[in-house]
Tab-separated table of C-alpha atoms in Angstrom:
chain	number	residue	atom	x	y	z
A	7	MET	CA	-41.254	-35.573	64.536
A	8	ALA	CA	-42.476	-37.290	67.666
A	9	ALA	CA	-45.995	-36.438	68.908
A	10	HIS	CA	-47.929	-37.412	72.044
A	11	THR	CA	-50.947	-39.644	71.748
A	12	LEU	CA	-52.903	-38.974	74.973
A	13	PRO	CA	-55.199	-35.976	75.503
A	14	GLY	CA	-53.645	-33.312	77.643
A	15	ASP	CA	-50.250	-34.893	77.421
A	16	GLU	CA	-47.390	-32.469	76.650
A	17	ALA	CA	-43.721	-32.782	75.689
A	18	VAL	CA	-41.413	-31.865	78.524
A	19	LEU	CA	-37.986	-32.531	76.953
A	20	VAL	CA	-36.795	-32.376	73.315
A	21	VAL	CA	-33.277	-33.581	72.474
A	22	TRP	CA	-31.532	-33.520	69.005
A	23	TYR	CA	-28.534	-35.639	68.003
A	24	LYS	CA	-26.502	-35.703	64.779
A	25	ASP	CA	-24.764	-38.628	63.101
A	26	GLY	CA	-25.064	-40.932	66.138
A	27	ALA	CA	-23.259	-38.577	68.524
A	28	ARG	CA	-23.782	-39.341	72.215
A	29	ARG	CA	-23.900	-35.665	73.046
A	30	PRO	CA	-26.878	-33.684	71.717
A	31	PHE	CA	-26.351	-30.402	69.867
A	32	TYR	CA	-29.826	-29.057	70.906
A	33	ILE	CA	-31.925	-29.499	74.060
A	34	LEU	CA	-35.268	-27.868	74.916
A	35	ASP	CA	-36.345	-28.422	78.563
A	36	LEU	CA	-40.037	-27.631	79.237
A	37	ARG	CA	-40.415	-29.399	82.582
A	38	GLU	CA	-42.832	-27.752	85.036
A	39	GLY	CA	-41.385	-25.254	87.396
A	40	GLU	CA	-38.283	-24.691	85.358
A	41	GLY	CA	-39.784	-22.640	82.512
A	42	ARG	CA	-38.363	-22.850	78.958
A	43	HIS	CA	-34.672	-23.707	78.891
A	44	GLU	CA	-32.611	-24.181	75.634
A	45	MET	CA	-29.143	-25.560	75.211
A	46	VAL	CA	-27.566	-25.049	71.751
A	47	ASP	CA	-24.123	-26.240	70.691
A	48	ALA	CA	-21.791	-23.317	70.028
A	49	SER	CA	-20.981	-24.570	66.497
A	50	VAL	CA	-24.538	-23.910	65.316
A	51	LYS	CA	-25.823	-21.425	67.865
A	52	ASP	CA	-25.680	-18.443	65.520
A	53	ARG	CA	-27.523	-20.243	62.731
A	54	LEU	CA	-30.044	-22.426	64.505
A	55	ARG	CA	-33.654	-21.502	65.338
A	56	SER	CA	-36.426	-23.671	66.725
A	57	ASP	CA	-40.198	-23.440	67.083
A	58	ALA	CA	-41.891	-23.167	70.467
A	59	ARG	CA	-41.989	-26.916	70.957
A	60	GLY	CA	-38.419	-27.544	69.742
A	61	THR	CA	-39.588	-30.156	67.308
A	62	ARG	CA	-38.711	-28.096	64.183
A	63	LEU	CA	-35.180	-26.741	63.653
A	64	THR	CA	-34.099	-24.235	61.044
A	65	PHE	CA	-30.464	-23.724	59.848
A	66	ASP	CA	-30.033	-20.226	58.441
A	67	PRO	CA	-27.894	-20.203	56.467
A	68	ALA	CA	-27.471	-23.888	55.812
A	69	GLU	CA	-23.927	-25.127	55.330
A	70	GLY	CA	-22.508	-28.221	53.739
A	71	SER	CA	-21.393	-29.473	57.109
A	72	ASP	CA	-25.071	-29.561	58.154
A	73	SER	CA	-25.623	-32.635	56.019
A	74	GLY	CA	-26.137	-35.780	58.071
A	75	THR	CA	-28.564	-38.050	59.956
A	76	TYR	CA	-30.546	-36.336	62.700
A	77	LYS	CA	-32.322	-38.001	65.631
A	78	CYS	CA	-35.054	-36.235	67.605
A	79	ARG	CA	-36.012	-37.685	71.039
A	80	VAL	CA	-39.126	-36.352	72.863
A	81	ASP	CA	-40.073	-37.091	76.505
A	82	PHE	CA	-43.767	-36.625	77.483
A	83	GLN	CA	-45.515	-36.086	80.799
A	84	ILE	CA	-47.520	-39.297	80.528
A	85	SER	CA	-46.759	-41.019	77.216
A	86	PRO	CA	-43.582	-43.005	76.658
A	87	THR	CA	-40.568	-41.410	74.998
A	88	LYS	CA	-40.589	-41.325	71.219
A	89	SER	CA	-37.796	-40.852	68.678
A	90	SER	CA	-37.679	-39.901	65.016
A	91	ILE	CA	-34.790	-39.995	62.519
A	92	VAL	CA	-34.405	-37.760	59.456
A	93	THR	CA	-31.579	-37.462	56.882
A	94	LEU	CA	-30.609	-33.989	55.705
A	95	THR	CA	-28.650	-33.492	52.478
A	96	ILE	CA	-27.134	-30.086	51.770
A	97	TYR	CA	-25.862	-29.454	48.221
A	98	VAL	CA	-22.863	-27.132	48.106
A	99	ILE	CA	-22.661	-25.942	44.536
A	100	PRO	CA	-19.212	-25.558	42.966
A	101	SER	CA	-17.676	-22.236	43.828
A	102	CYS	CA	-14.795	-22.133	41.374
A	103	LEU	CA	-13.963	-23.387	37.870
A	104	VAL	CA	-10.424	-23.131	36.557
A	105	VAL	CA	-9.309	-24.099	33.027
A	106	LEU	CA	-5.699	-25.299	32.663
A	107	ASP	CA	-3.699	-25.950	29.524
A	108	THR	CA	-1.660	-29.041	28.764
A	109	HIS	CA	1.151	-27.693	30.995
A	110	SER	CA	-1.292	-27.128	33.903
A	111	ARG	CA	-1.105	-23.380	33.444
A	112	PRO	CA	-4.350	-21.404	33.714
A	113	VAL	CA	-5.840	-20.139	30.470
A	114	GLN	CA	-5.653	-16.362	30.681
A	115	GLY	CA	-8.582	-14.245	29.543
A	116	GLY	CA	-10.620	-17.260	28.507
A	117	VAL	CA	-8.733	-17.601	25.196
A	118	VAL	CA	-6.389	-20.352	24.070
A	119	HIS	CA	-4.034	-18.574	21.688
A	120	SER	CA	-1.951	-19.584	18.670
A	121	LEU	CA	-3.527	-22.876	17.696
A	122	SER	CA	-3.149	-24.142	14.141
A	123	GLU	CA	-5.360	-26.434	12.164
A	124	GLY	CA	-4.276	-30.019	12.822
A	125	ASP	CA	-2.722	-29.284	16.235
A	126	PRO	CA	-3.659	-31.477	19.222
A	127	LEU	CA	-5.448	-29.827	22.134
A	128	THR	CA	-5.563	-30.825	25.798
A	129	LEU	CA	-7.454	-28.777	28.406
A	130	TYR	CA	-8.308	-29.464	32.033
A	131	CYS	CA	-11.340	-28.098	33.827
A	132	VAL	CA	-11.047	-28.145	37.611
A	133	ALA	CA	-14.052	-27.567	39.889
A	134	SER	CA	-13.683	-26.960	43.611
A	135	GLY	CA	-15.705	-25.964	46.662
A	136	SER	CA	-18.646	-28.328	46.194
A	137	ARG	CA	-20.311	-31.132	48.100
A	138	PRO	CA	-21.061	-33.723	46.920
A	139	PRO	CA	-18.433	-33.792	44.139
A	140	PRO	CA	-19.905	-32.349	40.943
A	141	GLU	CA	-20.062	-33.811	37.477
A	142	VAL	CA	-17.669	-31.751	35.313
A	143	THR	CA	-18.246	-31.880	31.565
A	144	TRP	CA	-16.973	-30.200	28.373
A	145	TRP	CA	-19.410	-28.967	25.703
A	146	THR	CA	-19.507	-27.246	22.356
A	147	GLY	CA	-22.987	-26.010	21.593
A	148	GLY	CA	-25.312	-28.862	22.534
A	149	GLN	CA	-22.693	-31.570	22.041
A	150	MET	CA	-20.865	-33.028	25.011
A	151	LEU	CA	-17.168	-33.501	24.277
A	152	SER	CA	-15.915	-35.110	27.496
A	153	ASN	CA	-17.026	-36.203	30.949
A	154	ARG	CA	-13.906	-38.099	32.017
A	155	SER	CA	-13.624	-36.786	35.569
A	156	VAL	CA	-11.175	-37.501	38.378
A	157	THR	CA	-11.974	-36.639	42.000
A	158	VAL	CA	-8.837	-35.704	43.905
A	159	GLY	CA	-8.584	-36.114	47.670
A	160	GLU	CA	-11.209	-35.748	50.349
A	161	GLU	CA	-9.355	-32.864	51.998
A	162	GLY	CA	-7.908	-30.931	49.064
A	163	THR	CA	-8.797	-27.643	47.411
A	164	LEU	CA	-7.231	-25.339	44.803
A	165	LEU	CA	-6.092	-22.741	47.282
A	166	ALA	CA	-2.312	-22.415	47.027
A	167	SER	CA	-0.388	-21.138	43.986
A	168	HIS	CA	3.103	-20.290	42.848
A	169	GLU	CA	4.624	-18.512	39.873
A	170	VAL	CA	5.806	-20.556	36.872
A	171	ASP	CA	7.189	-18.907	33.703
A	172	ASP	CA	5.244	-15.682	34.135
A	173	GLY	CA	2.032	-17.680	34.607
A	174	VAL	CA	0.259	-19.020	37.643
A	175	MET	CA	0.444	-22.739	38.400
A	176	LEU	CA	-2.494	-23.754	40.580
A	177	THR	CA	-1.720	-26.595	43.000
A	178	VAL	CA	-3.591	-28.591	45.616
A	179	GLY	CA	-3.520	-27.078	49.060
A	180	GLU	CA	-4.977	-28.366	52.298
A	181	GLY	CA	-8.480	-27.409	53.175
A	182	VAL	CA	-11.308	-28.777	55.288
A	183	GLY	CA	-14.095	-30.894	53.867
A	184	VAL	CA	-13.576	-29.790	50.249
A	185	ARG	CA	-12.901	-31.909	47.167
A	186	TYR	CA	-12.012	-30.909	43.657
A	187	VAL	CA	-12.867	-32.636	40.386
A	188	ARG	CA	-10.804	-32.472	37.195
A	189	THR	CA	-12.071	-33.380	33.713
A	190	VAL	CA	-9.711	-33.583	30.747
A	191	LEU	CA	-10.637	-32.607	27.189
A	192	THR	CA	-8.444	-34.181	24.505
A	193	ILE	CA	-8.799	-33.413	20.792
A	194	PRO	CA	-6.127	-35.273	18.766
A	195	ALA	CA	-6.271	-32.913	15.796
A	196	LEU	CA	-8.185	-29.655	15.644
A	197	THR	CA	-10.348	-29.185	12.586
A	198	ARG	CA	-11.506	-25.903	11.118
A	199	ASP	CA	-14.883	-26.480	12.820
A	200	TYR	CA	-13.218	-25.251	16.007
A	201	ALA	CA	-12.168	-21.902	14.498
A	202	GLU	CA	-13.524	-19.143	16.746
A	203	ALA	CA	-15.438	-21.852	18.630
A	204	ASN	CA	-16.505	-21.470	22.246
A	205	ILE	CA	-15.796	-24.490	24.442
A	206	THR	CA	-17.826	-24.593	27.658
A	207	CYS	CA	-16.955	-26.372	30.910
A	208	ARG	CA	-19.925	-27.062	33.179
A	209	ALA	CA	-19.984	-28.259	36.782
A	210	SER	CA	-23.146	-29.401	38.567
A	211	ASN	CA	-23.940	-31.649	41.542
A	212	ASN	CA	-27.727	-31.305	41.577
A	213	ASN	CA	-30.729	-30.809	39.356
A	214	ILE	CA	-32.068	-27.866	41.313
A	215	THR	CA	-29.615	-25.071	40.595
A	216	GLU	CA	-28.108	-23.942	37.282
A	217	PRO	CA	-24.676	-25.411	36.529
A	218	LEU	CA	-21.594	-23.312	37.094
A	219	PHE	CA	-19.830	-22.805	33.767
A	220	THR	CA	-16.901	-21.089	32.132
A	221	VAL	CA	-16.313	-20.476	28.414
A	222	VAL	CA	-13.018	-20.829	26.587
A	223	ASN	CA	-12.499	-19.422	23.086
A	224	LEU	CA	-10.112	-21.188	20.713
A	225	GLU	CA	-7.974	-18.901	18.566
A	226	LEU	CA	-7.489	-21.429	15.780
A	227	TYR	CA	-5.555	-20.482	12.654
A	228	THR	CA	-6.851	-22.246	9.555
A	229	GLN	CA	-5.425	-22.644	6.101
A	230	PRO	CA	-7.137	-21.358	2.948
A	231	THR	CA	-9.378	-24.005	1.448
A	232	SER	CA	-9.635	-22.526	-2.025
A	233	VAL	CA	-8.178	-19.804	-4.201
A	234	SER	CA	-9.379	-18.839	-7.651
A	235	ILE	CA	-8.752	-16.169	-10.259
A	236	LYS	CA	-11.987	-14.778	-11.605
A	237	PRO	CA	-12.177	-14.799	-15.415
A	238	SER	CA	-12.165	-11.375	-16.992
A	239	ARG	CA	-15.470	-10.253	-18.445
A	240	GLU	CA	-13.721	-8.682	-21.415
A	241	ALA	CA	-10.690	-9.588	-23.483
A	242	LEU	CA	-7.350	-8.225	-22.299
A	243	VAL	CA	-6.304	-5.684	-24.889
A	244	GLU	CA	-2.839	-4.199	-25.231
A	245	GLY	CA	-2.681	-0.710	-23.721
A	246	GLN	CA	-6.161	-0.873	-22.133
A	247	HIS	CA	-6.439	-0.784	-18.332
A	248	THR	CA	-7.958	-3.889	-16.764
A	249	ARG	CA	-8.337	-5.473	-13.328
A	250	VAL	CA	-7.796	-9.131	-12.439
A	251	GLU	CA	-9.297	-10.466	-9.199
A	252	CYS	CA	-8.331	-13.404	-7.000
A	253	VAL	CA	-10.560	-14.790	-4.225
A	254	ALA	CA	-9.400	-16.916	-1.277
A	255	THR	CA	-11.698	-18.591	1.255
A	256	GLY	CA	-11.388	-20.676	4.383
A	257	ALA	CA	-8.483	-18.985	6.186
A	258	TYR	CA	-8.660	-17.637	9.724
A	259	PRO	CA	-7.645	-14.989	10.262
A	260	SER	CA	-7.979	-13.775	6.711
A	261	ALA	CA	-5.468	-14.999	4.146
A	262	VAL	CA	-2.629	-12.909	2.741
A	263	ILE	CA	-2.679	-12.878	-1.063
A	264	THR	CA	0.346	-12.204	-3.258
A	265	TRP	CA	0.669	-12.003	-7.038
A	266	ASP	CA	3.491	-12.599	-9.482
A	267	LYS	CA	3.857	-12.626	-13.249
A	268	THR	CA	6.218	-15.120	-14.847
A	269	GLN	CA	7.731	-14.680	-18.301
A	270	GLU	CA	10.778	-16.124	-20.036
A	271	ALA	CA	12.953	-13.440	-18.446
A	272	GLY	CA	11.816	-14.363	-14.940
A	273	SER	CA	9.144	-13.516	-12.358
A	274	THR	CA	7.894	-10.123	-11.203
A	275	VAL	CA	5.995	-9.456	-7.969
A	276	LEU	CA	2.898	-7.345	-8.627
A	277	LYS	CA	1.341	-4.744	-6.349
A	278	ALA	CA	-2.187	-5.613	-5.281
A	279	THR	CA	-5.122	-4.303	-3.259
A	280	SER	CA	-6.960	-6.616	-0.863
A	281	VAL	CA	-10.218	-6.432	1.068
A	282	ARG	CA	-11.978	-8.886	3.373
A	283	VAL	CA	-15.711	-9.539	3.201
A	284	GLY	CA	-16.796	-12.090	5.792
A	285	ASP	CA	-14.552	-15.109	5.477
A	286	VAL	CA	-13.648	-14.236	1.892
A	287	MET	CA	-10.460	-12.354	1.016
A	288	SER	CA	-10.455	-10.620	-2.354
A	289	SER	CA	-7.359	-9.195	-4.013
A	290	TRP	CA	-6.908	-7.570	-7.372
A	291	VAL	CA	-4.115	-6.235	-9.542
A	292	SER	CA	-4.420	-3.428	-12.047
A	293	LEU	CA	-2.793	-4.157	-15.388
A	294	VAL	CA	-2.109	-2.252	-18.590
A	295	PRO	CA	-1.190	-5.260	-20.734
A	296	GLU	CA	1.632	-5.195	-23.234
A	297	ALA	CA	2.144	-7.489	-26.185
A	298	SER	CA	5.069	-9.065	-24.331
A	299	ASP	CA	2.605	-10.186	-21.609
A	300	HIS	CA	0.897	-12.560	-24.028
A	301	GLY	CA	1.491	-16.098	-22.789
A	302	ALA	CA	2.812	-14.937	-19.400
A	303	THR	CA	1.672	-16.866	-16.315
A	304	LEU	CA	-0.199	-14.875	-13.661
A	305	THR	CA	-0.103	-16.615	-10.266
A	306	CYS	CA	-2.192	-15.864	-7.177
A	307	ARG	CA	-0.915	-17.291	-3.862
A	308	ALA	CA	-2.941	-17.325	-0.635
A	309	HIS	CA	-1.503	-18.256	2.749
A	310	ASN	CA	-2.103	-17.775	6.446
A	311	PRO	CA	0.929	-15.911	7.852
A	312	HIS	CA	0.571	-17.935	11.061
A	313	ILE	CA	1.019	-21.167	9.035
A	314	PRO	CA	3.947	-20.199	6.786
A	315	THR	CA	4.610	-23.718	5.496
A	316	HIS	CA	1.295	-24.025	3.687
A	317	ALA	CA	-0.066	-22.029	0.777
A	318	VAL	CA	-2.695	-22.479	-1.924
A	319	THR	CA	-1.919	-21.236	-5.426
A	320	THR	CA	-3.681	-20.895	-8.738
A	321	SER	CA	-2.455	-19.624	-12.083
A	322	THR	CA	-3.780	-18.429	-15.391
A	323	VAL	CA	-2.077	-17.831	-18.716
A	324	LEU	CA	-2.606	-14.298	-20.005
A	325	GLN	CA	-4.186	-14.011	-23.427
A	326	ILE	CA	-3.450	-10.485	-24.648
A	327	THR	CA	-5.101	-9.121	-27.780
A	328	PHE	CA	-2.561	-6.959	-29.602
A	329	ALA	CA	-1.824	-5.468	-33.033
A	330	PRO	CA	0.674	-7.279	-35.279
A	331	ARG	CA	4.409	-6.982	-34.599
A	332	VAL	CA	6.075	-7.386	-37.983
A	333	ARG	CA	9.724	-7.924	-38.959
A	334	LEU	CA	11.044	-8.543	-42.464
A	335	LYS	CA	14.200	-10.610	-42.850
A	336	GLN	CA	16.109	-12.604	-45.452
A	337	GLY	CA	15.099	-16.148	-46.115
A	338	TYR	CA	16.805	-19.060	-44.451
A	339	SER	CA	19.006	-19.907	-47.480
A	340	GLN	CA	20.735	-16.533	-47.641
A	341	THR	CA	23.194	-15.194	-45.154
A	342	GLN	CA	23.344	-11.606	-46.301
A	343	LEU	CA	22.400	-9.083	-48.933
A	344	PRO	CA	23.201	-8.118	-51.695
A	345	VAL	CA	22.861	-11.133	-53.984
A	346	MET	CA	24.141	-12.032	-57.403
A	347	GLU	CA	22.079	-11.257	-60.463
A	348	GLY	CA	20.310	-14.387	-61.686
A	349	LYS	CA	19.968	-15.919	-58.212
A	350	ASP	CA	16.748	-16.546	-56.275
A	351	VAL	CA	15.921	-14.333	-53.285
A	352	PHE	CA	13.784	-15.365	-50.309
A	353	PHE	CA	12.086	-13.021	-47.856
A	354	GLU	CA	10.308	-13.998	-44.637
A	355	CYS	CA	7.724	-11.800	-42.877
A	356	GLU	CA	7.768	-12.634	-39.166
A	357	VAL	CA	4.452	-11.739	-37.521
A	358	ALA	CA	3.455	-11.885	-33.858
A	359	SER	CA	-0.166	-10.978	-33.195
A	360	ASN	CA	-3.254	-12.016	-31.288
A	361	PRO	CA	-5.572	-12.784	-32.919
A	362	PRO	CA	-3.453	-14.118	-35.819
A	363	PRO	CA	-3.280	-11.906	-38.914
A	364	ASP	CA	-6.091	-12.097	-41.442
A	365	THR	CA	-3.858	-11.014	-44.338
A	366	ILE	CA	-0.158	-10.530	-45.098
A	367	SER	CA	0.723	-8.231	-47.987
A	368	TRP	CA	4.031	-7.572	-49.780
A	369	PHE	CA	5.283	-4.307	-51.228
A	370	LYS	CA	8.068	-3.235	-53.601
A	371	ASP	CA	8.885	0.454	-53.355
A	372	GLY	CA	5.407	0.972	-51.873
A	373	ALA	CA	3.569	-0.880	-54.656
A	374	GLU	CA	1.818	-4.092	-53.625
A	375	LEU	CA	3.168	-7.295	-55.075
A	376	SER	CA	0.979	-10.152	-56.189
A	377	GLN	CA	1.616	-13.655	-57.440
A	378	ASP	CA	3.270	-13.576	-60.934
A	379	GLN	CA	4.986	-16.817	-61.865
A	380	LEU	CA	6.005	-15.568	-65.311
A	381	ALA	CA	7.846	-12.652	-63.726
A	382	GLY	CA	9.308	-14.939	-61.068
A	383	VAL	CA	7.333	-13.430	-58.170
A	384	LEU	CA	5.949	-16.078	-55.819
A	385	VAL	CA	3.824	-14.958	-52.841
A	386	SER	CA	2.857	-17.521	-50.190
A	387	GLY	CA	1.577	-16.164	-46.863
A	388	ASN	CA	4.520	-14.787	-44.933
A	389	ASN	CA	7.055	-15.838	-47.621
A	390	LEU	CA	8.127	-14.032	-50.786
A	391	VAL	CA	10.351	-15.590	-53.458
A	392	LEU	CA	11.951	-13.620	-56.295
A	393	GLN	CA	13.269	-16.027	-58.942
A	394	MET	CA	16.351	-15.194	-61.052
A	395	VAL	CA	16.518	-11.614	-59.886
A	396	ARG	CA	17.610	-8.917	-62.283
A	397	ARG	CA	19.201	-5.615	-61.598
A	398	THR	CA	15.727	-4.058	-61.848
A	399	SER	CA	14.733	-6.128	-58.820
A	400	ALA	CA	16.956	-3.979	-56.628
A	401	CYS	CA	14.319	-2.032	-54.610
A	402	ASN	CA	12.917	-1.409	-51.128
A	403	TYR	CA	10.757	-4.281	-49.866
A	404	THR	CA	8.255	-4.318	-46.991
A	405	CYS	CA	5.504	-6.573	-45.727
A	406	GLN	CA	2.287	-5.704	-43.975
A	407	ALA	CA	0.120	-7.717	-41.544
A	408	THR	CA	-3.502	-7.006	-40.622
A	409	ASN	CA	-5.650	-8.392	-37.787
A	410	THR	CA	-8.879	-7.197	-36.137
A	411	LEU	CA	-7.031	-4.466	-34.237
A	412	ALA	CA	-4.729	-2.820	-36.749
A	413	THR	CA	-2.486	-3.027	-39.804
A	414	THR	CA	1.260	-2.919	-39.194
A	415	THR	CA	4.041	-2.371	-41.742
A	416	SER	CA	7.421	-4.011	-41.298
A	417	ASN	CA	10.880	-2.585	-41.479
A	418	THR	CA	12.257	-1.848	-44.973
A	419	LEU	CA	14.711	-4.297	-46.470
A	420	VAL	CA	16.821	-2.897	-49.317
A	421	LEU	CA	17.635	-5.485	-51.981
A	422	ARG	CA	20.955	-4.866	-53.724
A	423	ILE	CA	21.914	-6.893	-56.781
A	424	LYS	CA	25.489	-7.590	-57.851
A	425	TYR	CA	25.953	-7.751	-61.640
A	426	VAL	CA	28.699	-7.642	-64.285
A	427	TYR	CA	29.605	-4.207	-65.642
A	428	VAL	CA	28.217	-2.851	-68.865
A	429	CYS	CA	29.757	0.032	-70.799
A	430	ILE	CA	27.800	3.244	-71.086
A	431	PRO	CA	27.782	3.656	-74.088
A	432	ALA	CA	29.184	0.462	-75.567
A	433	SER	CA	31.627	2.208	-78.000
A	434	VAL	CA	32.441	5.687	-79.310
A	435	THR	CA	34.512	7.171	-82.175
A	436	VAL	CA	36.725	10.151	-81.400
A	437	ILE	CA	38.327	12.313	-84.120
A	438	VAL	CA	41.404	14.189	-83.041
A	439	ALA	CA	44.293	15.851	-84.880
A	440	GLU	CA	47.906	14.864	-84.425
A	441	GLY	CA	49.283	16.581	-81.340
A	442	GLU	CA	45.809	17.386	-80.040
A	443	GLY	CA	44.950	16.027	-76.556
A	444	VAL	CA	41.640	14.394	-75.692
A	445	ARG	CA	40.165	12.860	-72.544
A	446	LEU	CA	38.610	9.459	-73.089
A	447	THR	CA	36.072	8.226	-70.526
A	448	CYS	CA	35.155	4.644	-69.800
A	449	ARG	CA	31.844	4.610	-67.853
A	450	VAL	CA	30.181	1.409	-66.620
A	451	ASP	CA	26.913	0.315	-64.986
A	452	ALA	CA	27.713	-2.318	-62.382
A	453	LYS	CA	27.269	-3.390	-58.816
A	454	PRO	CA	29.323	-3.151	-56.770
A	455	GLU	CA	31.075	-0.134	-58.183
A	456	ASP	CA	33.355	0.802	-55.332
A	457	ASP	CA	35.900	-1.915	-56.028
A	458	LEU	CA	36.377	-1.282	-59.791
A	459	ARG	CA	39.683	-1.933	-61.551
A	460	PHE	CA	40.247	-0.646	-65.056
A	461	ILE	CA	42.797	-1.701	-67.738
A	462	TRP	CA	43.303	0.226	-71.007
A	463	TYR	CA	44.758	-1.308	-74.197
A	464	PHE	CA	45.922	0.425	-77.412
A	465	ASN	CA	45.646	-1.507	-80.679
A	466	ASN	CA	46.747	-0.606	-84.236
A	467	THR	CA	47.639	-2.684	-87.275
A	468	LEU	CA	51.073	-3.466	-85.856
A	469	ASP	CA	50.501	-4.515	-82.219
A	470	THR	CA	48.433	-4.294	-79.036
A	471	VAL	CA	49.913	-2.787	-75.894
A	472	GLU	CA	48.647	-1.973	-72.407
A	473	VAL	CA	48.446	1.677	-71.538
A	474	GLU	CA	50.728	2.610	-68.688
A	475	ARG	CA	48.842	2.487	-65.406
A	476	HIS	CA	50.003	5.878	-64.277
A	477	ARG	CA	48.166	7.452	-67.206
A	478	VAL	CA	44.859	5.892	-66.110
A	479	GLN	CA	42.650	7.552	-63.508
A	480	VAL	CA	39.755	5.788	-61.706
A	481	ARG	CA	36.667	7.250	-60.173
A	482	THR	CA	33.482	5.612	-58.836
A	483	GLY	CA	31.835	3.910	-61.777
A	484	LEU	CA	34.283	5.244	-64.394
A	485	SER	CA	37.849	5.626	-65.570
A	486	TYR	CA	39.385	8.209	-67.871
A	487	LEU	CA	42.522	8.466	-69.967
A	488	ASP	CA	44.154	11.659	-71.281
A	489	TYR	CA	45.494	10.731	-74.724
A	490	THR	CA	47.475	12.794	-77.336
A	491	PRO	CA	48.494	11.180	-80.702
A	492	ARG	CA	52.044	12.213	-81.666
A	493	SER	CA	52.358	10.347	-84.983
A	494	SER	CA	50.397	8.201	-87.368
A	495	ARG	CA	51.307	5.123	-85.341
A	496	ASP	CA	49.376	6.568	-82.382
A	497	TYR	CA	46.064	6.261	-84.207
A	498	GLY	CA	44.019	3.125	-83.659
A	499	SER	CA	41.527	1.807	-81.100
A	500	LEU	CA	41.590	2.087	-77.320
A	501	ALA	CA	39.766	-0.594	-75.305
A	502	CYS	CA	38.786	-0.423	-71.626
A	503	TRP	CA	38.420	-3.509	-69.452
A	504	ALA	CA	36.636	-3.318	-66.065
A	505	THR	CA	36.545	-5.914	-63.274
A	506	ASN	CA	34.772	-6.224	-59.916
A	507	ALA	CA	33.817	-9.030	-57.534
A	508	VAL	CA	31.306	-10.382	-60.029
A	509	GLY	CA	33.581	-10.587	-63.086
A	510	MET	CA	35.184	-8.747	-65.979
A	511	SER	CA	33.651	-6.770	-68.803
A	512	GLY	CA	35.466	-5.671	-71.949
A	513	LEU	CA	34.560	-2.285	-73.352
A	514	GLN	CA	35.443	-0.643	-76.697
């Protein structure tokens, strides 16, 4: 500001120029006789005020266009003219921030949707309406991610728009004295650290006012990082209700957990209940184990439904505690029962149990068998050997297995012995008068007895002849002959012969 230096000297004319213009935008004429006379340029008349001497100007409100170099010239009554130059800088803070996606479409609602872990991300932050051009930066928390800015055009602003694919494409329109600045954020591959993260774009062109900012939320789908089946606190017991739990972590939004049980016959999908606690998804299945579940594979699978190609699985093999399952069968060397007398017989007691059986016992008609080599009884764990069986060995046999849960008895196996027939009794004398009829019976003890064939022979001192077959009758286990002696030649001995699949026995 120019000031006079002589006492009593006063300013008579104050003139203001801007940016070297030849024409002033403000004049204050205080020359004597003319009173106070102001001339103010119309472009600033409504915003410009001056003090009484015209040496102090006030712009209210100040505008960006007010920035520039100002020259004040003052003429005095006595003193020579003086001039003063001052530079005024007006900061126009950014008025608008727009976030665009990789296709230059605005991000609606401040959320970038449907991102998956590993996807690339490109965002643009565009600031407009500021002078001088601002610094536009991207941040997450206190970490700056990008400050790669591009200033576009001296006379451009984001004013015009047109519709593109149901979205709004912002374009550069023509404005006056406005620039816009664009900063790109590029993340080659999103990590799970960005899940639910807020990304902030800031724009500032001074250190006086707070930066203008906008926040973008990333809806990032992440894969499960771990899945585990919790070990059961107690043993899984056949018929007792239990619950098996699977826990998955790391997925956003929460993982979907499915269960299946795999056995030799195939896989079965199991119904489950799930609940989310924080970032942990828990799921459990309720089981009433059966013996057939022992050794089955229980699999828990966790996946993010938004990332269908990736899943995390874990499995466990079910260990079911169950009472013995027992089955008695013939030994490997025999194809079927019954067997021939004098042969060896093998029995095998098949046992399935968990834990394994403590003892296996053998029974004959309900009486327990023990090792007896002299009698030909050999007991060895789940095997029983009967050496050189006799007809008295034909009985009902069972085996019995015992573990910590229970004792189980097997099915009954009936041992039938085939043997050669024996007459009951061996011989008999019959006294009968001539012409008197008598029924003679030939009874045998043999197995099998349903395929018997009998032959009768008559013998006297002269010859031996076979009795006519039509006179012989056969029943199960016996044959009888109705005989009547007609003369002395009809007295003698009658012999009965029996045959079956085992052999022939002669009976008197």
